[in-house]
Short mmCIF file of C-alpha atoms in Angstrom, two decimals:
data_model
loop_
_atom_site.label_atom_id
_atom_site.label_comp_id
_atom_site.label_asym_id
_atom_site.label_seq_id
_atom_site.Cartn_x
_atom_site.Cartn_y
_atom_site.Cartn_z
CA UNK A 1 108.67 90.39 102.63
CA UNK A 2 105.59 92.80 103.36
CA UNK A 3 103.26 93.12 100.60
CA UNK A 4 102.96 96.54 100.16
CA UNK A 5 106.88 96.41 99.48
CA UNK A 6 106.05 93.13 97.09
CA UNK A 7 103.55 95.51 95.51
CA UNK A 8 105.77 98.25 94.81
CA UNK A 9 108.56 96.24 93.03
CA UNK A 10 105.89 94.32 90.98
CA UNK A 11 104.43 97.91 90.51
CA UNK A 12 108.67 98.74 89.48
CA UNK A 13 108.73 96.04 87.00
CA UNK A 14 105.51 97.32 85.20
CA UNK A 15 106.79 101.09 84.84
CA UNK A 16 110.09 99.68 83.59
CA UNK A 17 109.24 97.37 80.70
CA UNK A 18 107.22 99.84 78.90
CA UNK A 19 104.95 97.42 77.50
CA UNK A 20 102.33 94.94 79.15
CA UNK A 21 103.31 91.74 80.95
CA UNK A 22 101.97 88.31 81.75
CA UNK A 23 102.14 87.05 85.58
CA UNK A 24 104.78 84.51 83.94
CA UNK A 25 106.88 88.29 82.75
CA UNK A 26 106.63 89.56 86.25
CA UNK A 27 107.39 86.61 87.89
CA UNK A 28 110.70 85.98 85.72
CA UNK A 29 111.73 89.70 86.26
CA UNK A 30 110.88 89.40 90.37
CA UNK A 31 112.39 85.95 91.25
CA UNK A 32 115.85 86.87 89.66
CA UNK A 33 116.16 88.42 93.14
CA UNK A 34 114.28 86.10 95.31
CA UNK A 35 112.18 82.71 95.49
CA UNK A 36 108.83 83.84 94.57
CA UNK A 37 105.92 81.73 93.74
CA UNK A 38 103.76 82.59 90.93
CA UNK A 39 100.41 82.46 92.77
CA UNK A 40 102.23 85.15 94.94
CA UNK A 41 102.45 87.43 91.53
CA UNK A 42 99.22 86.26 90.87
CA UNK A 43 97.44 87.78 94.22
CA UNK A 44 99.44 91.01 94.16
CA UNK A 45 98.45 91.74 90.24
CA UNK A 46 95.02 91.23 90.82
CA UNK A 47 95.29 93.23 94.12
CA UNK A 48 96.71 95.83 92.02
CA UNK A 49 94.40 95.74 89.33
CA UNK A 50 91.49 95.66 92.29
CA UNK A 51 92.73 99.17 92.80
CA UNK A 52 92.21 100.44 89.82
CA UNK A 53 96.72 101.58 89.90
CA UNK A 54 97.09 98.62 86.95
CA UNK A 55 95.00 97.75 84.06
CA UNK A 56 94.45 94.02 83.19
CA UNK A 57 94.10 93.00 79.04
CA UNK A 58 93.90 89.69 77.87
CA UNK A 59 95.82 88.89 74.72
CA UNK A 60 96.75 85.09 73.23
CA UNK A 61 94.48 83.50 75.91
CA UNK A 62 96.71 85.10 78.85
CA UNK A 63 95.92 87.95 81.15
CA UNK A 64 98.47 91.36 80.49
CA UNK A 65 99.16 93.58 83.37
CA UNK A 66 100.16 97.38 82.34
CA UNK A 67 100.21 100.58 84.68
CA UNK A 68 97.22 102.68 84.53
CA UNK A 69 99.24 105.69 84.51
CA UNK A 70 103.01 105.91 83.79
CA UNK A 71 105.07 106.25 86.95
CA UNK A 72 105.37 110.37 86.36
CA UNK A 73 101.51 110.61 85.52
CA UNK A 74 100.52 109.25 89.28
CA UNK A 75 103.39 111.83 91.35
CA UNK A 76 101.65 114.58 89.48
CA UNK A 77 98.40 113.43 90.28
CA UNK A 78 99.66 112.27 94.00
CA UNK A 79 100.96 115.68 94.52
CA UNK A 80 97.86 117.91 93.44
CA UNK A 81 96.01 115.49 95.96
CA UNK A 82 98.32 116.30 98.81
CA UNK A 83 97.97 120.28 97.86
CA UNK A 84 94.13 119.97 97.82
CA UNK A 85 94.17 121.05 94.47
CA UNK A 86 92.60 118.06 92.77
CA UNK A 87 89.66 117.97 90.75
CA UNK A 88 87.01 116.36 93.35
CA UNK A 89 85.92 119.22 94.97
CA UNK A 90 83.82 117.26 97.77
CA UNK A 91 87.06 116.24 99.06
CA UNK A 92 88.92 119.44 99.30
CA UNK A 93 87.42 119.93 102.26
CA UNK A 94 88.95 117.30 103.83
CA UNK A 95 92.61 118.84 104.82
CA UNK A 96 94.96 115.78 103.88
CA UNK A 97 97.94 116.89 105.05
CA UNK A 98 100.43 119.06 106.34
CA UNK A 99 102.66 120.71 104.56
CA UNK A 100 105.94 122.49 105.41
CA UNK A 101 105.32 125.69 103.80
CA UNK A 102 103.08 126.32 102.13
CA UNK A 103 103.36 125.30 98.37
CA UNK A 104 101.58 127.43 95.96
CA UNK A 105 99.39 125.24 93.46
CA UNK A 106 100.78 127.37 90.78
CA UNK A 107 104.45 126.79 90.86
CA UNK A 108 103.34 123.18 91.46
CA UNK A 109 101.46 122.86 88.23
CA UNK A 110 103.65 124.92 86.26
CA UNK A 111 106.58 122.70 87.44
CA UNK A 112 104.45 119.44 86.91
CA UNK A 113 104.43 120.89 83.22
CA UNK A 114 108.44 121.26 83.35
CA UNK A 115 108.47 117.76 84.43
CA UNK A 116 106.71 116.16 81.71
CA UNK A 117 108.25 117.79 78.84
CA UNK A 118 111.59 116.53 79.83
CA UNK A 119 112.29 113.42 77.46
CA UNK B 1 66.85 137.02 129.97
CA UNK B 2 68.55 134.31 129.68
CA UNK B 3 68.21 134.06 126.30
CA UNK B 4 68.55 136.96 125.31
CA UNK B 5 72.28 136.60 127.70
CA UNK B 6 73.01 133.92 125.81
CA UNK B 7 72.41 134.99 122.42
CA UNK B 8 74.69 137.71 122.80
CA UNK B 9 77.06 136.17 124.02
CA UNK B 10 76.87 133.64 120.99
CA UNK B 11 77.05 136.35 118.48
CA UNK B 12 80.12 137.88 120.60
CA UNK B 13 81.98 134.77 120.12
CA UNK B 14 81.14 133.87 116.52
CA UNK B 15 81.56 137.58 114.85
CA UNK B 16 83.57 139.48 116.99
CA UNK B 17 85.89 137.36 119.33
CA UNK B 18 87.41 135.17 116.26
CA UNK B 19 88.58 138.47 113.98
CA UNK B 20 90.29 140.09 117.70
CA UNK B 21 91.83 137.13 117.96
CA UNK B 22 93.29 135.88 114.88
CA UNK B 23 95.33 139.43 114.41
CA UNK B 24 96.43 139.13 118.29
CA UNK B 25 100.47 138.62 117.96
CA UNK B 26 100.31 136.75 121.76
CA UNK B 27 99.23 133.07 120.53
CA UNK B 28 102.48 132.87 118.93
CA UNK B 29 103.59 132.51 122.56
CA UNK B 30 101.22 129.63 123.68
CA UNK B 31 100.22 128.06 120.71
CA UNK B 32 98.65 124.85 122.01
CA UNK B 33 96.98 126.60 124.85
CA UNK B 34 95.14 129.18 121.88
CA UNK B 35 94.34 126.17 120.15
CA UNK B 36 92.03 125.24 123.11
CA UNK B 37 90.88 128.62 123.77
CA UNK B 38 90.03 128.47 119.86
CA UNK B 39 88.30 125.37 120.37
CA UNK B 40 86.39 126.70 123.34
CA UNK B 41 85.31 129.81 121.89
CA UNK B 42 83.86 127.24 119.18
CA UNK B 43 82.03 125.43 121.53
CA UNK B 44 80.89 128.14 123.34
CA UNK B 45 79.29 128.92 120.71
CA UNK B 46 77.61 126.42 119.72
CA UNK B 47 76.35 125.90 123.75
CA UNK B 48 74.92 129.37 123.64
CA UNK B 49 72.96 128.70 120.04
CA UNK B 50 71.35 125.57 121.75
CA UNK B 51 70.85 127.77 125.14
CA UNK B 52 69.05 130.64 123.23
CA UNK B 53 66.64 128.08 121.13
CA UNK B 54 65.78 126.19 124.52
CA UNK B 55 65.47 129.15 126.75
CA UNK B 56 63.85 131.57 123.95
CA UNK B 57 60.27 130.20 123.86
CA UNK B 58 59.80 129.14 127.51
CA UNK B 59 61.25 132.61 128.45
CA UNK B 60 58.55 134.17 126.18
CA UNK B 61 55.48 132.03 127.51
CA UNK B 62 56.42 133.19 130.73
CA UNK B 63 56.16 136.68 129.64
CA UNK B 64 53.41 136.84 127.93
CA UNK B 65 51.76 133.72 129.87
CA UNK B 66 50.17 132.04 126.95
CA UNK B 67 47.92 128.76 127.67
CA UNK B 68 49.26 125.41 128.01
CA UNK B 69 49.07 124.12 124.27
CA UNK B 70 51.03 127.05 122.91
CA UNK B 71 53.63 126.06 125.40
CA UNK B 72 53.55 122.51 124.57
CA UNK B 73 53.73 123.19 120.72
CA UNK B 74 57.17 125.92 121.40
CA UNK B 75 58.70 123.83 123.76
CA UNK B 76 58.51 120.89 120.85
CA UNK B 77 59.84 123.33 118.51
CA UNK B 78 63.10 124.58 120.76
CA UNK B 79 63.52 121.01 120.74
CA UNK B 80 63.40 120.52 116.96
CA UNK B 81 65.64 123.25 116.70
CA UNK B 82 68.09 122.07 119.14
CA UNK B 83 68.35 118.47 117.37
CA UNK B 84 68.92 119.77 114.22
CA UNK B 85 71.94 121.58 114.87
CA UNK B 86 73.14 119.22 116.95
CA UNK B 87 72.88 116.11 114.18
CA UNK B 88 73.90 119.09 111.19
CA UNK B 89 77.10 119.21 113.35
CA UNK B 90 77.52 115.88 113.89
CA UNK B 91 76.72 114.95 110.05
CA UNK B 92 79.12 117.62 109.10
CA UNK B 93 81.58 115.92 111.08
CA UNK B 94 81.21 112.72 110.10
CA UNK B 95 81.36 113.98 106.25
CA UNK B 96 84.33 115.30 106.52
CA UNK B 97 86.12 112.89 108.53
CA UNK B 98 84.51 109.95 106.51
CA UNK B 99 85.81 112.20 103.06
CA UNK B 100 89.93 112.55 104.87
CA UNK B 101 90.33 109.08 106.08
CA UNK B 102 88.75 107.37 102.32
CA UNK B 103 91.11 110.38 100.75
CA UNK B 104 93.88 109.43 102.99
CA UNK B 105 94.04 105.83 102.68
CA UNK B 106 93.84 106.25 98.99
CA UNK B 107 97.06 108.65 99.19
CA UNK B 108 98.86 106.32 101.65
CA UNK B 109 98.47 103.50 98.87
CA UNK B 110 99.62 105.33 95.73
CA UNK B 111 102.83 107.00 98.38
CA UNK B 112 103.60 103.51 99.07
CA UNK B 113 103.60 102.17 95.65
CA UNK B 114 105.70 105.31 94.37
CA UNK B 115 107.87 105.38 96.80
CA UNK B 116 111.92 105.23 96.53
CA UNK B 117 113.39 106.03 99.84
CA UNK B 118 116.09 103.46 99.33
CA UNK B 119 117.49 105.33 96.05
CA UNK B 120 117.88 108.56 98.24
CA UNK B 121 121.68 107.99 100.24
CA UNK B 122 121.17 111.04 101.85
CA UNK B 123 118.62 110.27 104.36
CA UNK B 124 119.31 111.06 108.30
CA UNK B 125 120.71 108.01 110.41
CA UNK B 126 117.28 107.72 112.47
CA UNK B 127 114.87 107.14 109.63
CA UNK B 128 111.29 107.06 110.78
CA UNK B 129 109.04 103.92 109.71
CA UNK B 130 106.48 105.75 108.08
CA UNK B 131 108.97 108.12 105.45
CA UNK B 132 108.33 107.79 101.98
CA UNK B 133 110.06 109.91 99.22
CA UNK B 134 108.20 110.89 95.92
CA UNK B 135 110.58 111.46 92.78
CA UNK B 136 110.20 114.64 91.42
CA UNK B 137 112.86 118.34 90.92
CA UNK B 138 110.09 120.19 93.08
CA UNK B 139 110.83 120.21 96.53
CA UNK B 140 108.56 119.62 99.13
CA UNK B 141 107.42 117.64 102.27
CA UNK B 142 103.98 116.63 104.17
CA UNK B 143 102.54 114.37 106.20
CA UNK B 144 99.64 111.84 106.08
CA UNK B 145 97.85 111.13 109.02
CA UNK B 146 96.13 108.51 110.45
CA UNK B 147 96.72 105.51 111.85
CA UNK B 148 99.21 104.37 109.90
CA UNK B 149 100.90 107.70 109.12
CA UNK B 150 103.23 108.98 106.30
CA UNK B 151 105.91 111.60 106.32
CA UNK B 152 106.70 112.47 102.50
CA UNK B 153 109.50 114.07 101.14
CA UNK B 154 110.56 114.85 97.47
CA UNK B 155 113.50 113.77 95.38
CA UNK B 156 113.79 118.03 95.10
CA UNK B 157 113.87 118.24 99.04
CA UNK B 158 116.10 115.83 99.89
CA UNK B 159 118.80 117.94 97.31
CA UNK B 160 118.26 121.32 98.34
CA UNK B 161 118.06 120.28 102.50
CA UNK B 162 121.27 119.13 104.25
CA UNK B 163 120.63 116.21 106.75
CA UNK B 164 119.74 118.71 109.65
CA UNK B 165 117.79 120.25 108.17
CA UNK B 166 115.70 117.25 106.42
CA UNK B 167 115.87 115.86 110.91
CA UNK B 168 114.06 119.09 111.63
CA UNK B 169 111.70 118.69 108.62
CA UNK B 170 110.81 114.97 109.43
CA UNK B 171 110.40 116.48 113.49
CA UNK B 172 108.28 119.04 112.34
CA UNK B 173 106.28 116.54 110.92
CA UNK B 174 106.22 113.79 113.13
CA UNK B 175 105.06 116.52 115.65
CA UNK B 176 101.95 116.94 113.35
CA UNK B 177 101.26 113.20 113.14
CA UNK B 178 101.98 112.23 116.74
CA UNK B 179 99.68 114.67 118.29
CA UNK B 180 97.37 114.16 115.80
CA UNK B 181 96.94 117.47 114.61
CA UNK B 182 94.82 116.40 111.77
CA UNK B 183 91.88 115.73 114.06
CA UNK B 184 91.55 119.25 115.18
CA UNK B 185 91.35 120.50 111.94
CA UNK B 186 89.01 118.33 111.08
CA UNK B 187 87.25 119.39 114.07
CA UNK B 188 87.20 122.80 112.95
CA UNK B 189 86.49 122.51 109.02
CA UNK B 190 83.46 120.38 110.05
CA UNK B 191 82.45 123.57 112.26
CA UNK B 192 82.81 125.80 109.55
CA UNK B 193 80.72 123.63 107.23
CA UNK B 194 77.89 123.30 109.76
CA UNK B 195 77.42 126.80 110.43
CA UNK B 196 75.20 128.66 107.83
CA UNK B 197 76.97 130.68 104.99
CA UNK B 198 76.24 133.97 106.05
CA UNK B 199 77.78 133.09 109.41
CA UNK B 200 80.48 131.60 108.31
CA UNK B 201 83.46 132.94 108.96
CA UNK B 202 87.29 131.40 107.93
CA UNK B 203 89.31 133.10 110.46
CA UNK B 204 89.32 130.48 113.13
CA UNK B 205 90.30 128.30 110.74
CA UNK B 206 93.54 130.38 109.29
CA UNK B 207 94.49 130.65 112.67
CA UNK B 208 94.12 127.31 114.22
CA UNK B 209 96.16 125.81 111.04
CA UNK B 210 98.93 128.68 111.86
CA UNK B 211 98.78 127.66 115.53
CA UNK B 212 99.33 123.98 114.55
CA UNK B 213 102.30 124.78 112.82
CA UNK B 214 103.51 126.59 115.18
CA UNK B 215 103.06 123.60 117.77
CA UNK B 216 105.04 121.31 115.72
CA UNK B 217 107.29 123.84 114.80
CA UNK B 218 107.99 123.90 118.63
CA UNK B 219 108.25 120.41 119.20
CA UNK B 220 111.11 120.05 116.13
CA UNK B 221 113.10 123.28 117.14
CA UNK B 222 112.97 120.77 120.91
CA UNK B 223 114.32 118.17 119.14
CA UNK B 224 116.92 119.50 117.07
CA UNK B 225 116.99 123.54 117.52
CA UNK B 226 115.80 126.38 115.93
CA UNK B 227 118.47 126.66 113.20
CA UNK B 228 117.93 123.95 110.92
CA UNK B 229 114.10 124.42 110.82
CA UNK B 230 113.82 127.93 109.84
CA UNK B 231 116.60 127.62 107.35
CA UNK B 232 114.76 124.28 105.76
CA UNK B 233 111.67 126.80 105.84
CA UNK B 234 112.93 129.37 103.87
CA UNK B 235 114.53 126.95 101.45
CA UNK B 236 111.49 124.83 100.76
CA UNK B 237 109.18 128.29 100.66
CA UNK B 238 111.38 130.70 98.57
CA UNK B 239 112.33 127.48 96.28
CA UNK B 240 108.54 127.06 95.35
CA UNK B 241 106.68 130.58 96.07
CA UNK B 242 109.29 133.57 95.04
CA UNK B 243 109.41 136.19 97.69
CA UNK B 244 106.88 139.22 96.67
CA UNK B 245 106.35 142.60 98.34
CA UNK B 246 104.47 142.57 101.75
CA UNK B 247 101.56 144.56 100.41
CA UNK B 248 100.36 141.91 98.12
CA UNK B 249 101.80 139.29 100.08
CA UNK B 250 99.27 136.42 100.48
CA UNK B 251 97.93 134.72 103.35
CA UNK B 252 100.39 131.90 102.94
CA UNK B 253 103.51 134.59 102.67
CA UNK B 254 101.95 135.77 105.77
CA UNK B 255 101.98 132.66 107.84
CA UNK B 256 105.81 131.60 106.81
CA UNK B 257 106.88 135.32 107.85
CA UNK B 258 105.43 135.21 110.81
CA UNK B 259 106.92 131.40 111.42
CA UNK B 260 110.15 132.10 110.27
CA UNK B 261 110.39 135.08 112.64
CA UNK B 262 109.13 133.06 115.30
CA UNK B 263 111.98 130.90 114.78
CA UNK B 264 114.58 133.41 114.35
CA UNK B 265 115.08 134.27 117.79
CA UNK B 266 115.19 132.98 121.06
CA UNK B 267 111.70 130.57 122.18
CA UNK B 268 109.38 133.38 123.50
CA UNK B 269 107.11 130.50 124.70
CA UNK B 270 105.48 132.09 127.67
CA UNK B 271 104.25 129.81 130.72
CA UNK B 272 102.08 132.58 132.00
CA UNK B 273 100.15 132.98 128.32
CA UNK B 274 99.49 129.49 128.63
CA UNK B 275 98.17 129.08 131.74
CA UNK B 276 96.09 132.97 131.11
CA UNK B 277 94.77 131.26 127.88
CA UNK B 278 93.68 127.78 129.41
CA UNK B 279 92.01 129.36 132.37
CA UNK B 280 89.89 131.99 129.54
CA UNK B 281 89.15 128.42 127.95
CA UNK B 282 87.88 127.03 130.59
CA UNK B 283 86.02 130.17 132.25
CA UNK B 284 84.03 130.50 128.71
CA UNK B 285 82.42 127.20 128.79
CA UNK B 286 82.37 126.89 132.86
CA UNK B 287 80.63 130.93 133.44
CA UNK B 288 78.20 130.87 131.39
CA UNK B 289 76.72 127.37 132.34
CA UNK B 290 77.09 128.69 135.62
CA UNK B 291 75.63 132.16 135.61
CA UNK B 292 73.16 131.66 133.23
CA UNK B 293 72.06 128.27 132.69
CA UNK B 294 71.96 126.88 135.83
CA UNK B 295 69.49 129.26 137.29
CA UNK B 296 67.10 129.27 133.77
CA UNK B 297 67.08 125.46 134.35
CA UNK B 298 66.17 125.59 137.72
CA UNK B 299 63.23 127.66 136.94
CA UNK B 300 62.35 126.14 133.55
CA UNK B 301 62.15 122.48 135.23
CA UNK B 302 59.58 123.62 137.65
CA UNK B 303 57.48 126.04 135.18
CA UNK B 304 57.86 123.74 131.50
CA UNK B 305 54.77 122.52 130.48
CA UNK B 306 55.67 118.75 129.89
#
């Protein structure tokens, strides 16, 4: 299995249990589906953590992985990025992509807002 | 003379050529072929700014034949002058290249993490490697490029788009992507940065990114026809922007109109455009080298001073 799909379903696991995990957490939610070794959970946590997407704690002398933001939190943020719209104005320069039609950053935002007040 | 040639022939590309041509209706009927003309205005440009600070001082000695050190110390500063805008260009490039690709690969990571393509049934039978879809009631779709590009659709999109329609999206966008579209906007962003502010001037920029969409819009209506395109248009636009009165209609309302009518009727892609605009592309960068620097070379090498 590629890693950047082993990434995303460790990344899957993290969003769904709503509270932070051990490597041993992840590993026991992952390997239900597959034969996984733990070092391989290790490596993609700590890639993960690397960049910057999940935050590592340590509690009871073992390392707890949680999301840096929750899974609605990083669209919202992925999407202003792809409009241009985000806050780094050095890099709005830099066109990032191309959209079909053109969205307006204002129905985006307001519908970002819409989005996060649903329960 | 030759400078002075040059120089207005610089100004007549950068001030009044780009406004004529971004309200001309006839690159909506060779696209890629404006594009170049576009490009080679910009060059153009850029040849005749160098031309003028080269040419200006020698041409001036001559005139007024000043002694030898005066001519050493203006031919030294043509040359200063010449560097600089050469390496402002090329730092302005690099910037904003440098800025896309660190941007890019930072988007392409967080797309692949979030991404839950296999949750979506209704996806067309000839999925491309690179397609991602982003959860979310807003529809939309882009594409990332590089060298490992992304086409991105929303949870929204993929409900409000039948599967024609979300094949001529993922064409249209594909057509971006594979002939790398990105890199000739980059191109022209890093122009517009380089250039001074009072100079500056967005409409080649507006038009090239309407011309690019046009292009792929070209290369998807190939692919699967008109029909399913211009319909997945006007969903995606009137679902996100609501339709408002032409008068106040922005630049973006603007460009779909003018796509969506494009795609209305029949292809009014004309071979003769293309080949008219490609040969004005090429005459601007080949006629003036000819007519005017060639000779002002010829004489400069035998008269400079060093």
């Amino acid at each position: 299995m590629a890693l950047g799909d082993l990434e995303r379903d460790v990344m899957r696991q993290l969003w769904d249990a709503g509270e932070p995990l051990t490597v041993r957490q992840v590993h026991e939610r992952l390997s239900g589906e597959r034969g996984l070794a733990y070092t391989t959970v290790m490596t993609v946590l700590d890639r993960l953590a690397k960049k910057g997407v999940v935050t590592q704690q340590k509690a009871d002398r073992a390392y707890r992985y949680a999301p840096a933001q929750s899974r609605e939190e990083m669209t919202a943020a992925l999407m202003l990025d792809a409009l241009g719209t985000a806050p780094d104005a050095a890099a709005r320069d830099a066109a990032l992509a191309h959209f079909v039609g053109r969205i307006d950053p204002s129905a985006l935002e307001a519908a970002i807002e819409a989005a996060k007040r649903r329960p | 003379m030759t400078a002075l040639l040059l120089g207005a022939l610089g100004l007549t590309l950068s001030l009044a050529v780009p406004g004529i041509l971004a309200h001309a209706r006839w690159p909506g009927r060779a696209p890629v072929a404006a594009i170049v003309l576009w490009q080679s205005i910009t060059l153009a440009g850029i040849l005749c700014a160098l031309g003028v600070v080269l040419a200006g001082p020698q041409e001036l000695i001559d005139e007024f034949g000043s002694g030898k050190p005066v001519g050493v110390a203006a031919l030294i500063a043509a040359l200063a002058v010449a560097t600089l805008i050469i390496i402002r260009l090329l730092v302005s490039l690099a910037g904003v290249s440098y800025r896309s690709r660190t941007r890019r690969a930072r988007h392409r990571m967080l797309v692949d993490l979030l991404d839950s393509a296999e949750r979506h049934g209704a996806l067309p039978a000839e999925v491309p490697d690179g397609l991602r879809v982003l959860d979310g009631p807003l529809p939309f779709a882009y594409c990332l490029p590089g060298r490992r590009p992304r086409v991105v659709l929303s949870g929204g999109a993929l409900q409000v788009l039948d599967s024609s329609q979300v094949g001529a999206v993922i064409a249209h966008e594909q057509a971006h992507l594979r002939y790398r579209h990105d890199l000739v906007m980059e191109s022209f962003t890093a122009f517009y940065r380089a250039v001074p502010r009072p100079l500056r001037s967005r409409a080649p920029l507006d038009a090239v990114h309407l011309l690019l969409e046009m292009a792929a819009d070209d290369a998807a209506r190939q692919r699967n026809g008109a029909e399913p395109l211009r319909s997945a248009l006007s969903v995606l636009s009137d679902a996100v922007s609501p339709e408002v009165p032409d008068e106040i209609a922005s630049g973006a309302t603007v460009e779909r109109h003018r796509r969506l009518d494009r795609l209305a009727g029949a292809d009014t892609r004309s071979v003769a455009l293309t080949v008219l605009a490609s040969a004005m592309a090429a005459g601007l960068l080949v006629l003036p080298t000819v007519i005017l620097v060639v000779p002002w070379l010829d004489r400069a090498l035998t008269a400079w001073p060093l």
